[in-house]
Coordinates of C-alpha atoms in Angstrom, one line a residue:
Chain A
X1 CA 109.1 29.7 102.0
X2 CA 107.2 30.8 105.1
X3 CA 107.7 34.4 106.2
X4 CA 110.2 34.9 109.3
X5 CA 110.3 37.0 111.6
X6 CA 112.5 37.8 114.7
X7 CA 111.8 35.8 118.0
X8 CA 110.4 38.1 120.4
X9 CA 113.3 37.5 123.0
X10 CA 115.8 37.9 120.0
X11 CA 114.3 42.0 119.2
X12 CA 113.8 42.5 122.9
X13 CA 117.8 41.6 122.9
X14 CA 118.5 43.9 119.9
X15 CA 116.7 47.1 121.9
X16 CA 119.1 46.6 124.5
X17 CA 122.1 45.7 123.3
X18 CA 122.5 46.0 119.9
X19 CA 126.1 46.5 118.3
X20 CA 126.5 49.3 116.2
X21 CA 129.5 47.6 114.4
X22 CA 127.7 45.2 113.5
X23 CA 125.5 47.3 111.3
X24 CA 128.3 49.0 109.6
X25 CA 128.6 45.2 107.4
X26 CA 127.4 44.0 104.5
X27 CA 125.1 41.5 106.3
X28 CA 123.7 41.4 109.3
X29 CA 124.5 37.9 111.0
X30 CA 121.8 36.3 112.8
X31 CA 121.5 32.5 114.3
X32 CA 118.9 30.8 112.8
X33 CA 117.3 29.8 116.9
X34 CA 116.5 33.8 116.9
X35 CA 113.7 33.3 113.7
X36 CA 110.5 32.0 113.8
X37 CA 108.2 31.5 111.0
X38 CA 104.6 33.2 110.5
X39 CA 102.0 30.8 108.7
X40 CA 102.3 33.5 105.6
X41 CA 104.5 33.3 102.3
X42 CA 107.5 35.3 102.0
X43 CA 107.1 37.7 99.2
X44 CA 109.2 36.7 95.9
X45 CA 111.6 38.8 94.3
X46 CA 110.8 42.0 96.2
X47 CA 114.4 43.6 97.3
X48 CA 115.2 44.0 93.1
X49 CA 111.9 46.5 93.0
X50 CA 113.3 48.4 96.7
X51 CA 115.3 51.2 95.4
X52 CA 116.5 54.3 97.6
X53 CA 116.2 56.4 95.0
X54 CA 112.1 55.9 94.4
X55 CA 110.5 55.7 97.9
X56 CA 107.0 55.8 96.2
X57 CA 107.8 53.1 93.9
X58 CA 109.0 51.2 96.9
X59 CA 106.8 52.2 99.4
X60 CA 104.1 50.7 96.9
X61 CA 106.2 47.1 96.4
X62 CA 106.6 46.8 100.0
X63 CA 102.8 47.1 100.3
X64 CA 101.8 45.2 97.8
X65 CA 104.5 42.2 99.0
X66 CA 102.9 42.1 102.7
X67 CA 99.8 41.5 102.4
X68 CA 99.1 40.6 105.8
X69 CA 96.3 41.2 108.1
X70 CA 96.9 44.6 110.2
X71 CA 97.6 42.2 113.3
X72 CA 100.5 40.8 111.3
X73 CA 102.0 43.7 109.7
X74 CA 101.8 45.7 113.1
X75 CA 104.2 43.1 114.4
X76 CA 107.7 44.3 115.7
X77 CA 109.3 41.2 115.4
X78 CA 108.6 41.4 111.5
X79 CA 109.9 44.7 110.5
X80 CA 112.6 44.1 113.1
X81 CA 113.8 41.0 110.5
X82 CA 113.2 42.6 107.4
X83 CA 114.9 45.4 108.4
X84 CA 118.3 43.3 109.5
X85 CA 117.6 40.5 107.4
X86 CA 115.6 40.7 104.1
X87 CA 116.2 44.3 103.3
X88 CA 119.2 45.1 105.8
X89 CA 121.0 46.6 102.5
X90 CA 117.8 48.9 101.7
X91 CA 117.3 50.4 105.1
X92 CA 121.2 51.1 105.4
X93 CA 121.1 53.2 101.6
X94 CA 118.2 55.0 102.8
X95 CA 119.1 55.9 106.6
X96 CA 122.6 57.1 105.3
X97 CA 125.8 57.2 108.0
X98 CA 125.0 55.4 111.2
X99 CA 126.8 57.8 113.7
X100 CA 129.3 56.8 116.1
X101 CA 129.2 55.9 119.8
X102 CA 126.0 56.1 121.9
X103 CA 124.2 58.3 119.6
X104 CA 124.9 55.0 117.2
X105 CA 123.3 53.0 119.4
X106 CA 120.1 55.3 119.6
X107 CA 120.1 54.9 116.0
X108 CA 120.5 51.8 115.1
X109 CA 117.2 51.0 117.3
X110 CA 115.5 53.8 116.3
X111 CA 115.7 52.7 112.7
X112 CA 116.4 49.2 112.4
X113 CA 115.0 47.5 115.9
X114 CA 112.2 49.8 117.3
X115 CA 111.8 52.5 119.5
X116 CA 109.1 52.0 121.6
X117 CA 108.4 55.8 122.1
X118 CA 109.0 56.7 118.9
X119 CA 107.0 53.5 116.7
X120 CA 107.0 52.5 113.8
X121 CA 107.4 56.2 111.9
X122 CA 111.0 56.2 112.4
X123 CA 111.5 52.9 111.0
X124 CA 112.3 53.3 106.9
X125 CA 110.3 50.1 106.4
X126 CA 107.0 50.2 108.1
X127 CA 107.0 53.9 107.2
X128 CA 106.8 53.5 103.7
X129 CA 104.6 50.3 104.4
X130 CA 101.9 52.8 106.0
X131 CA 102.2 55.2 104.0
X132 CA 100.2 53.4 101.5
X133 CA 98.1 51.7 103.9
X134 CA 96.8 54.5 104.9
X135 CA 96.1 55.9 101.6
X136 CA 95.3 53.1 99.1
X137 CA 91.8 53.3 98.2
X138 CA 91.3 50.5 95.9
X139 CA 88.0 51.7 94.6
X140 CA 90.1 54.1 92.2
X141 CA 91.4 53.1 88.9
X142 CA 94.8 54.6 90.6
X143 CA 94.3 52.5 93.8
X144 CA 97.8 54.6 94.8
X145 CA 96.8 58.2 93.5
X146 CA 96.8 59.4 96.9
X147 CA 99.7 57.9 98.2
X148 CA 101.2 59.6 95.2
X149 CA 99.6 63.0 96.5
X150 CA 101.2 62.5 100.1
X151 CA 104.5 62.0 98.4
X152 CA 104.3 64.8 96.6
X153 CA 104.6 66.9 99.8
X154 CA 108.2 65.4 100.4
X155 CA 109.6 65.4 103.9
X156 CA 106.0 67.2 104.9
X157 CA 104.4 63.7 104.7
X158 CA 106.2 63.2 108.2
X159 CA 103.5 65.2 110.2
X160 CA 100.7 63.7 108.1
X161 CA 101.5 60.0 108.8
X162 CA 102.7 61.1 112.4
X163 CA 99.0 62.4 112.9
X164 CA 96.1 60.5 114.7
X165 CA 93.6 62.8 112.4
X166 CA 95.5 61.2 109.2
X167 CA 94.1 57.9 110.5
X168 CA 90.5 59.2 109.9
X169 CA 90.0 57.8 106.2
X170 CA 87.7 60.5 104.7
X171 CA 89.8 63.4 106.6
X172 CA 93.1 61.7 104.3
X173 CA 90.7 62.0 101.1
X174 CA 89.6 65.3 102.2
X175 CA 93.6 67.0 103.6
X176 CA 94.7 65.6 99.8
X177 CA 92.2 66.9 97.8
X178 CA 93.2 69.7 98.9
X179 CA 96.4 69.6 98.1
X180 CA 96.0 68.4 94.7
X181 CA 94.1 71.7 94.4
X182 CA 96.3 73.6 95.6
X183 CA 99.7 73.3 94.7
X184 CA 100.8 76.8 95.0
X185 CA 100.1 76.6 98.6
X186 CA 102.4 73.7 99.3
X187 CA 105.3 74.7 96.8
X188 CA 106.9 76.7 99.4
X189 CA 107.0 76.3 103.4
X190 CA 105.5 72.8 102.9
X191 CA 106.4 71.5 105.8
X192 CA 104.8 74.2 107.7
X193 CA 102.1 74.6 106.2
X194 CA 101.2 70.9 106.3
X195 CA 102.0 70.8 110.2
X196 CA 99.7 73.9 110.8
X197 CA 96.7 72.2 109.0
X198 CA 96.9 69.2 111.1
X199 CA 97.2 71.6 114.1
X200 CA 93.9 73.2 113.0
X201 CA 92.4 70.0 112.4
X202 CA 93.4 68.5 115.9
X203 CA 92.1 72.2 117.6
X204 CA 88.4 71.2 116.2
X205 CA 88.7 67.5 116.9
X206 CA 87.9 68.9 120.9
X207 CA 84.3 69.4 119.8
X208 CA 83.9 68.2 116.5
X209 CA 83.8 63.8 116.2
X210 CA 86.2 64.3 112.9
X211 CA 85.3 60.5 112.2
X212 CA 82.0 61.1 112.0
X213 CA 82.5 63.5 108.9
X214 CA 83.2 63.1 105.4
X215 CA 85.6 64.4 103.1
X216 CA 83.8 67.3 101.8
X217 CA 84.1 68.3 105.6
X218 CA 87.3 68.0 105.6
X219 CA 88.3 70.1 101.9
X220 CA 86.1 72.9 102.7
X221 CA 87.2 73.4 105.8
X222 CA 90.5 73.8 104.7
X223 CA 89.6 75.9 101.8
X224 CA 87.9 78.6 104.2
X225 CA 91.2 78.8 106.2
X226 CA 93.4 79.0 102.8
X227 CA 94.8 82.2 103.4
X228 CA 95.4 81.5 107.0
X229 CA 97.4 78.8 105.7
X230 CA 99.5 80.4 103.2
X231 CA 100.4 83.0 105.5
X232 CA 102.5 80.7 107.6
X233 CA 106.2 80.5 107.0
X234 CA 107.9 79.6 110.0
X235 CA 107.5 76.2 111.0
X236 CA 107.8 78.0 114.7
X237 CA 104.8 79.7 114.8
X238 CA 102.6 76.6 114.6
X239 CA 102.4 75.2 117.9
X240 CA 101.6 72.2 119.8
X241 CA 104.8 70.0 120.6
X242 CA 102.7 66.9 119.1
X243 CA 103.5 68.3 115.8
X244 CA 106.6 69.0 115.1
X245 CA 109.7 68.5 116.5
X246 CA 112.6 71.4 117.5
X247 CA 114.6 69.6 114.4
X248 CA 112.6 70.6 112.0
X249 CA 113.2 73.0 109.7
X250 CA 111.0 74.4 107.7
X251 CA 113.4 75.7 104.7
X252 CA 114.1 72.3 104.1
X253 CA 111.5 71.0 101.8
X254 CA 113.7 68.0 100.6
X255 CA 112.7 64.2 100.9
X256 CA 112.1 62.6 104.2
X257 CA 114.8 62.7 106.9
X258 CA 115.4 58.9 108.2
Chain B
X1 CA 86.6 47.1 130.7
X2 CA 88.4 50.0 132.3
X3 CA 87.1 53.4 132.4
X4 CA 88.1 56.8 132.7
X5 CA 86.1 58.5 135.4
X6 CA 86.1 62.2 134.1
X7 CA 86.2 64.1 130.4
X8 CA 89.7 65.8 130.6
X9 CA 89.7 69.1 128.9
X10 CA 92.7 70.7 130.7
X11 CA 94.1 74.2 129.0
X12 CA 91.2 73.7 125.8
X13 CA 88.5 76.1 125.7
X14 CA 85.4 74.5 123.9
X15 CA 83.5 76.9 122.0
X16 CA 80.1 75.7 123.7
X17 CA 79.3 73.7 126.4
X18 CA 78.8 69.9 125.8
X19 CA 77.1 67.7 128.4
X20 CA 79.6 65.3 130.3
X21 CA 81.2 64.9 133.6
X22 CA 82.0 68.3 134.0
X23 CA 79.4 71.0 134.9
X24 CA 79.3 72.8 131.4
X25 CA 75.5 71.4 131.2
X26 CA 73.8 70.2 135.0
X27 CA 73.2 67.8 135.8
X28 CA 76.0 66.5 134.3
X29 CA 76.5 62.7 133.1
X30 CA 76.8 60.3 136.2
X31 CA 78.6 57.0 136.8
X32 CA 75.9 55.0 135.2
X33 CA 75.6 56.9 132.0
X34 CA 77.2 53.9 129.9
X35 CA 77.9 50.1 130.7
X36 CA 79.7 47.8 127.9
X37 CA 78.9 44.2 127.7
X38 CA 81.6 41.6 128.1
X39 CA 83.5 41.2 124.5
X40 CA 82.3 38.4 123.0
X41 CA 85.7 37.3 120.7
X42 CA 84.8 35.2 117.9
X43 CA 87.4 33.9 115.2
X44 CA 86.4 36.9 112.3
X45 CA 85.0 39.6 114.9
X46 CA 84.7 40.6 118.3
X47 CA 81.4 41.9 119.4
X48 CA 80.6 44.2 121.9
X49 CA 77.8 45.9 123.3
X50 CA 77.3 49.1 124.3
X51 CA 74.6 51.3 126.6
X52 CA 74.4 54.7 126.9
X53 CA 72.0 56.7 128.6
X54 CA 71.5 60.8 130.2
X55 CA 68.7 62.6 131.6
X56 CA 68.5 65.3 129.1
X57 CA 64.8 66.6 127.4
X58 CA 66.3 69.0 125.3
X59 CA 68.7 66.6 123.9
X60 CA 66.9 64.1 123.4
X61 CA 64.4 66.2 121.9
X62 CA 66.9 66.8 118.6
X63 CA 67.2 62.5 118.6
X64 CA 63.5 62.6 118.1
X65 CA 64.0 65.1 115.2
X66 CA 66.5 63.1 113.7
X67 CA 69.0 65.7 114.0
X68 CA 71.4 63.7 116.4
X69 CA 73.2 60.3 116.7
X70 CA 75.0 58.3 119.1
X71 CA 78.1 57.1 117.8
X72 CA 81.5 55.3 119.1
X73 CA 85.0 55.6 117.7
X74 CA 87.2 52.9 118.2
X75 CA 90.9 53.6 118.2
X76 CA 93.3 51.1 118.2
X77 CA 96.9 52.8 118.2
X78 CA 98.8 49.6 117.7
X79 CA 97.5 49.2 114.2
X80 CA 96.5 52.3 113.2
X81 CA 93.0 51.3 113.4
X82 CA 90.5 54.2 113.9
X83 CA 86.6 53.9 112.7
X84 CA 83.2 55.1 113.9
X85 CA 80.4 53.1 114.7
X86 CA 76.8 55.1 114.3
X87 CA 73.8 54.2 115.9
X88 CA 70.1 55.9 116.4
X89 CA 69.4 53.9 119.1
X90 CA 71.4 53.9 122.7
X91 CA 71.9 49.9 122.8
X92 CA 74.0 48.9 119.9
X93 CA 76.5 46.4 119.2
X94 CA 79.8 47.3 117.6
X95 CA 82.0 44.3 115.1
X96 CA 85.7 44.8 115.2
X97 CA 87.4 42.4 112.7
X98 CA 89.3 40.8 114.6
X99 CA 92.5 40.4 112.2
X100 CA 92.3 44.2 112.6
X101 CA 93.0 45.2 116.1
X102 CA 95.6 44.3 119.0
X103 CA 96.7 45.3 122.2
X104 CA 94.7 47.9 123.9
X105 CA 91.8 49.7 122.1
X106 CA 90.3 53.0 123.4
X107 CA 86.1 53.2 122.7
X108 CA 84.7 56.9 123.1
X109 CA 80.9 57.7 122.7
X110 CA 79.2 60.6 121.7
X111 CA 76.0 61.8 120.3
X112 CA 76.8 64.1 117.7
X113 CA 74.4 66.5 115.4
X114 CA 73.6 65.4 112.1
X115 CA 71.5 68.3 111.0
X116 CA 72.1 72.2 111.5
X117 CA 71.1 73.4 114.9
X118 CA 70.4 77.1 114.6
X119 CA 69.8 78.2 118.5
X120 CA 71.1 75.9 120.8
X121 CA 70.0 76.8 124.2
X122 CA 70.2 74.0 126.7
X123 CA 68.1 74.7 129.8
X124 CA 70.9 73.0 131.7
X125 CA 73.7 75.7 130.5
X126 CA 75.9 76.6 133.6
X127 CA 74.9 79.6 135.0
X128 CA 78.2 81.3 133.1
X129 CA 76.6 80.5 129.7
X130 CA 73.0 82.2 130.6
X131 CA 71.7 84.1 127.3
X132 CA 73.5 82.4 125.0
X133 CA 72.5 79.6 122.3
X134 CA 75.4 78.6 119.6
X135 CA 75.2 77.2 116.1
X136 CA 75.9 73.5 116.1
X137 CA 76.9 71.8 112.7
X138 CA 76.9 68.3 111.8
X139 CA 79.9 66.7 113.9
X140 CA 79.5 69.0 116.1
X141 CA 79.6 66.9 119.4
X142 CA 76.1 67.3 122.3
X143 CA 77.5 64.5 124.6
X144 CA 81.2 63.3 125.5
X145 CA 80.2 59.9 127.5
X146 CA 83.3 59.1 129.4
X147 CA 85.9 56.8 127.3
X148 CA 86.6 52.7 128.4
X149 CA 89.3 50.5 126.7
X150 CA 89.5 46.9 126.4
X151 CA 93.4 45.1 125.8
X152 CA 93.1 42.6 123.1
X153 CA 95.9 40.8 124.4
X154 CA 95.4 40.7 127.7
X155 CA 94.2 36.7 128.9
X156 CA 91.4 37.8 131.0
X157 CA 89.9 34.0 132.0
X158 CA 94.3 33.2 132.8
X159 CA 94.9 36.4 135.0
X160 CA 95.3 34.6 138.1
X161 CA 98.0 32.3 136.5
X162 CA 101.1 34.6 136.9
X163 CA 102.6 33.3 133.8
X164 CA 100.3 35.2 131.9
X165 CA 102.1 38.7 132.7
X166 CA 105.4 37.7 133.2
X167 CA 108.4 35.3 131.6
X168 CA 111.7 34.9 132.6
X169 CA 114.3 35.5 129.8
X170 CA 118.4 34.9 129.7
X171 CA 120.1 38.2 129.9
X172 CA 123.8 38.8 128.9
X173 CA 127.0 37.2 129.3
X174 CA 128.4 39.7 131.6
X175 CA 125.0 40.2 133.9
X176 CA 125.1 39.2 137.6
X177 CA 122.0 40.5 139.1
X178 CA 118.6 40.3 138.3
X179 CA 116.1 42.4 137.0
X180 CA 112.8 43.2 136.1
X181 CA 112.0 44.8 132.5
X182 CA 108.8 46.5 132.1
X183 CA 108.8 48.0 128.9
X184 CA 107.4 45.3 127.4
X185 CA 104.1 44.3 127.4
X186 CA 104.8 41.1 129.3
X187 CA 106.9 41.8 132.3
X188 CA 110.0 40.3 132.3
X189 CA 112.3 38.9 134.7
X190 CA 116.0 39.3 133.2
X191 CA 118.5 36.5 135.0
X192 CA 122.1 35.7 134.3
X193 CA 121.9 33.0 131.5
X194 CA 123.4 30.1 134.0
X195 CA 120.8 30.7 136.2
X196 CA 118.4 30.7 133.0
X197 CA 119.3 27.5 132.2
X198 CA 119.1 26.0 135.7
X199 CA 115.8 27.9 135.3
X200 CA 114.8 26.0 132.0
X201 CA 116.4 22.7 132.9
X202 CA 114.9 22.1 136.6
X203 CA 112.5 24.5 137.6
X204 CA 110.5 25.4 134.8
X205 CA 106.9 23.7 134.6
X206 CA 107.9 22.1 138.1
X207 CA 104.4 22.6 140.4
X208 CA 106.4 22.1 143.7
X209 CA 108.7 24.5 143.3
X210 CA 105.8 27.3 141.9
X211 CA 105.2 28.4 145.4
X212 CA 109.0 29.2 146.0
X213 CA 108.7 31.0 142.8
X214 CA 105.9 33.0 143.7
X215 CA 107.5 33.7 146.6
X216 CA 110.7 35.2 145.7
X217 CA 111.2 36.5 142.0
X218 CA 108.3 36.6 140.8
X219 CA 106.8 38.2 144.3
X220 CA 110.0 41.1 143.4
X221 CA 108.6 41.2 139.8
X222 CA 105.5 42.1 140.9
X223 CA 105.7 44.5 143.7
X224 CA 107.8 46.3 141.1
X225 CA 105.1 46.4 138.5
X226 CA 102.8 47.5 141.4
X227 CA 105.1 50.6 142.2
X228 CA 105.1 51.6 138.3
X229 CA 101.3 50.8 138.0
X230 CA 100.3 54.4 136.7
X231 CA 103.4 55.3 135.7
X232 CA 102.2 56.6 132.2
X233 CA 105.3 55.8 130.7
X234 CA 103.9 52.2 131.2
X235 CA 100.1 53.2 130.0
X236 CA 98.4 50.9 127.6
X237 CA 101.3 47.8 128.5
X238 CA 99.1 44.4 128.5
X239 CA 100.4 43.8 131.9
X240 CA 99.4 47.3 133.7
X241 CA 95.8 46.8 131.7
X242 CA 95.7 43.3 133.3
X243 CA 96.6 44.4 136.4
X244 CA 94.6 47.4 136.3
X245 CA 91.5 45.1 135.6
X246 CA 91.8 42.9 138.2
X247 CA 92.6 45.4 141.0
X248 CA 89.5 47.1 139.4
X249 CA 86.6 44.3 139.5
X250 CA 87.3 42.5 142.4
X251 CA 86.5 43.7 145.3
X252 CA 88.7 42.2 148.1
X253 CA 91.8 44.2 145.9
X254 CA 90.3 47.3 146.5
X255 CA 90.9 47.9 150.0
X256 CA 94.6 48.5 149.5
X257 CA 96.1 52.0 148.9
X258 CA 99.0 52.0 145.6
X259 CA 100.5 55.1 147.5
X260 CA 101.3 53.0 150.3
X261 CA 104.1 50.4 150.0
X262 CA 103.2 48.1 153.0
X263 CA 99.4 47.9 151.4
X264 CA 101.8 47.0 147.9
X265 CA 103.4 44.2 149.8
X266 CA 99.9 42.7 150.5
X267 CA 98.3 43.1 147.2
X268 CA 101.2 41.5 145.5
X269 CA 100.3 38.5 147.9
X270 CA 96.6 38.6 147.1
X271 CA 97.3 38.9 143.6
X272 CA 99.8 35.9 143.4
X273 CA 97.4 33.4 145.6
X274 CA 99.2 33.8 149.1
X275 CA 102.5 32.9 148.0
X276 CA 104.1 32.4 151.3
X277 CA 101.4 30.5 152.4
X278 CA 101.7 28.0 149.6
X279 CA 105.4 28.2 150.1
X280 CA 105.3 27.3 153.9
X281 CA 102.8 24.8 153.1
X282 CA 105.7 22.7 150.9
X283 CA 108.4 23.2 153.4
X284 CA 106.3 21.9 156.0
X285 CA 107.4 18.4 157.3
X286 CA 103.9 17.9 158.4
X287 CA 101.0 17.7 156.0
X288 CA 98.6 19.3 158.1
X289 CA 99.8 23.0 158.4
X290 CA 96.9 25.7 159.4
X291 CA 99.0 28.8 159.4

């Protein structure tokens, strides 16, 4: 069966006017004139390996399910159905009590539709998708051992995948490395510690081309600022509004906040 | 392509002074100290050429040394695509899959060290930075040339044709007016779904009744896009790239001033082929009419 997706007008509907109510259900009704098909497969099987409880394992089958080109999988209109359609029960376990009123609204679009100011990071689906995206390497005989790294920093992985340094591929190799050497440093405080290093990253990125460097670069330069980065504890004292939000908290070490 | 017309460093302090269009180094880059080919967009790849050039001896003296490289990163935020493209040479050509990138990309050149500078002294140094020299490490950046994007998505051999910004779409039960949605990346004209389907049913694809098109909605549509043009909570949209192009490369567009709302009014009727013009024309009894 060919994958669907939403029609553009039929997401563009959902942004404005979606019902909370009807996310509250056990299936999310949807005529069949709103889908359209892409010239892919649909992926076999898939929403039995999706489980709440294992967002690596998941993250990982969604990946390896759509195997699209990045033109494909950057696609709205495709996480948009997924996210109501194929997996509507797996985004709803993981994003826990849609709140009431307007605030539901916000959410349900934030989460399920997309938010065209926040993207794709607050969506469950294409968040765990990217996640791995941006870490596979498949030269490794672990092609996932640093998406495993990036989850091992919990709910810190937020201001990783939220970063434009993160994109850099050898800066990814080089920020995990470092953390897999280091796992006293990001035991406690995780989530400020991780936010301050991609602070300090973006500081140098005004006169250093980070994507011209490799991931040595990238470890040692961490390294030399280790104890700089141990002795932040308050997610507060890191500044620069692009990297963390006033929600934040930095006690909170626990799994990632949908 | 479009591009920015100054390096913005606004409240960062750079710990030396890199040539650009500021004055850190003098002179500084001018207007002419990059041009990009037309992209070339083939099935895999799209192909792009790029030409940089400065009037800098001591500079280019560490290119000679092999201790600097010109280099381009190409950032497309839409899907997540960000990669460098290095080059010894100042005419290069850069290959972007093109299952890899959509929607607007950002290209921004530099020449970069690749080997230890020990004492960099730059004869141009502003006056402020007289005496000093820095240490410059690989990565460390000599030359910011000013950044250009391309949009992906954006139809450039259709942007006269209207339709290729804007679509009408039904809106709700309960809507009575009309409106114009410019969130998207296609601007969108929102009517009540029974004047949608009159819309789809009579007028749709009908050449005669284009002009009266033109000249009503879609002429609304526009000037409203026109009013948001640089609204950056619009920046990067296909249809403010598109229209930024064309007001940008041809010429006759460029006489009219965006702050001005009667100069708006005109430019919407440039932009849309003299809409009342046409629609006068199809009213006219007569078929001579030399308005």
């Amino acid at each position: 069966m060919l994958q669907q997706v939403f029609k553009e007008s039929y997401t563009r509907f959902l942004m404005d006017n979606a019902n909370v109510e009807d996310y509250r259900s056990d299936v999310f009704e949807v005529d069949p004139k709103n889908l359209a098909s892409l010239c892919y497969m649909a992926p076999e099987g898939l929403a039995s390996k999706l489980d709440p409880n294992d967002l690596l394992g998941s993250a990982i089958a969604l990946y390896e399910a759509y195997r699209y080109p990045p033109v494909v999988v950057s696609d709205l209109n495709l996480w948009a159905f997924l996210s109501h359609v194929a997996h509507f029960d797996f985004v709803k376990k993981i994003v826990g009590e849609i709140p009431n009123g307007e605030k539901g609204k916000d959410f349900v679009v934030d989460k399920f539709v997309f938010n065209r100011k926040k993207g794709f990071m607050d969506m469950p689906l294409p968040n765990l998708y990217w996640s791995v995206q941006l870490t596979v390497c498949e030269e490794l005989e672990d092609p996932y051992a640093y998406t495993r790294l990036l989850y091992s920093l919990g709910k810190a992985r937020r201001y990783l995948l939220r970063s434009t340094v993160f994109r850099i591929k050898e800066a990814m190799f080089g920020i995990l490395d470092f953390v897999n050497d280091n796992p006293d440093v990001f035991r406690t405080h995780c989530n400020s510690r991780v936010a301050y290093i991609v602070r300090i990253l973006n500081d140098i990125g005004a006169y250093k081309k980070l994507s011209f460097l490799e991931r040595d670069f990238f470890y040692n330069f961490l390294e030399s600022r280790k104890e700089e980065i141990i002795a932040i504890t308050n997610i507060h004292v890191v500044n620069g509004s692009n990297v963390f939000s006033s929600n934040d908290d930095e006690d909170d070490d626990g799994e990632f906040d949908f | 392509m479009r591009r920015n017309r100054s390096n913005n460093y606004s409240g960062i302090s750079l710990p030396y002074p890199i040539l650009s269009m500021g004055d850190d180094i003098i002179p500084s880059l001018d207007e002419k100290c990059i041009a990009v080919d037309d992209p070339v967009i083939e099935s895999e790849l799209v192909r792009i050429g790029v030409h940089l050039n400065f009037d800098n001896e001591y500079i280019k003296s560490f290119i000679e040394k092999d201790m600097a490289e010109y280099c381009c990163e190409v950032n497309g935020s839409s899907t997540y695509y960000r990669e460098i493209f290095r080059s010894k040479k100042p005419d290069f050509v850069i290959e972007i899959p093109r299952s890899a990138v959509k929607g607007r990309l950002v290209f921004t050149c530099s020449l970069v060290v690749t080997k230890t500078i020990e004492d960099y002294a730059n004869p141009g140094f502003n006056e402020d930075y007289d005496g000093a020299s820095f240490l410059l490490e690989c990565g460390d950046k000599l030359i910011d040339f000013p950044p250009f994007r391309y949009n992906m998505d954006v139809k450039y051999d259709k942007l006269f044709a209207a339709g290729s910004i804007m679509k009408f779409n039904a809106g709700t039960d309960d809507s009575r007016e009309t409106s114009f949605n410019l969130e998207g990346n296609i601007i969108y004209i929102t009517i009540p779904p029974k004047m949608y389907e009159k819309y789809r049913r009579h007028i749709q694809g009908d050449l005669k009744l284009a002009s009266q098109l033109h000249s009503s909605v879609v002429m609304s549509a526009l000037t409203y896009a026109l009013l948001n043009l640089y609204n950056p909570q619009y920046t990067g949209k296909t249809w403010a790239d598109a229209l930024q192009y064309r007001i940008s490369t041809e010429p006759e567009l460029q006489e009219y001033d965006l702050s001005d709302l009667a100069d708006i009014m005109k430019l919407a009727q440039r932009l849309l082929g003299d809409p009342f013009k046409r629609m006068f024309d199809v009213l006219a009894v007569t078929e001579d009419s030399d308005v």
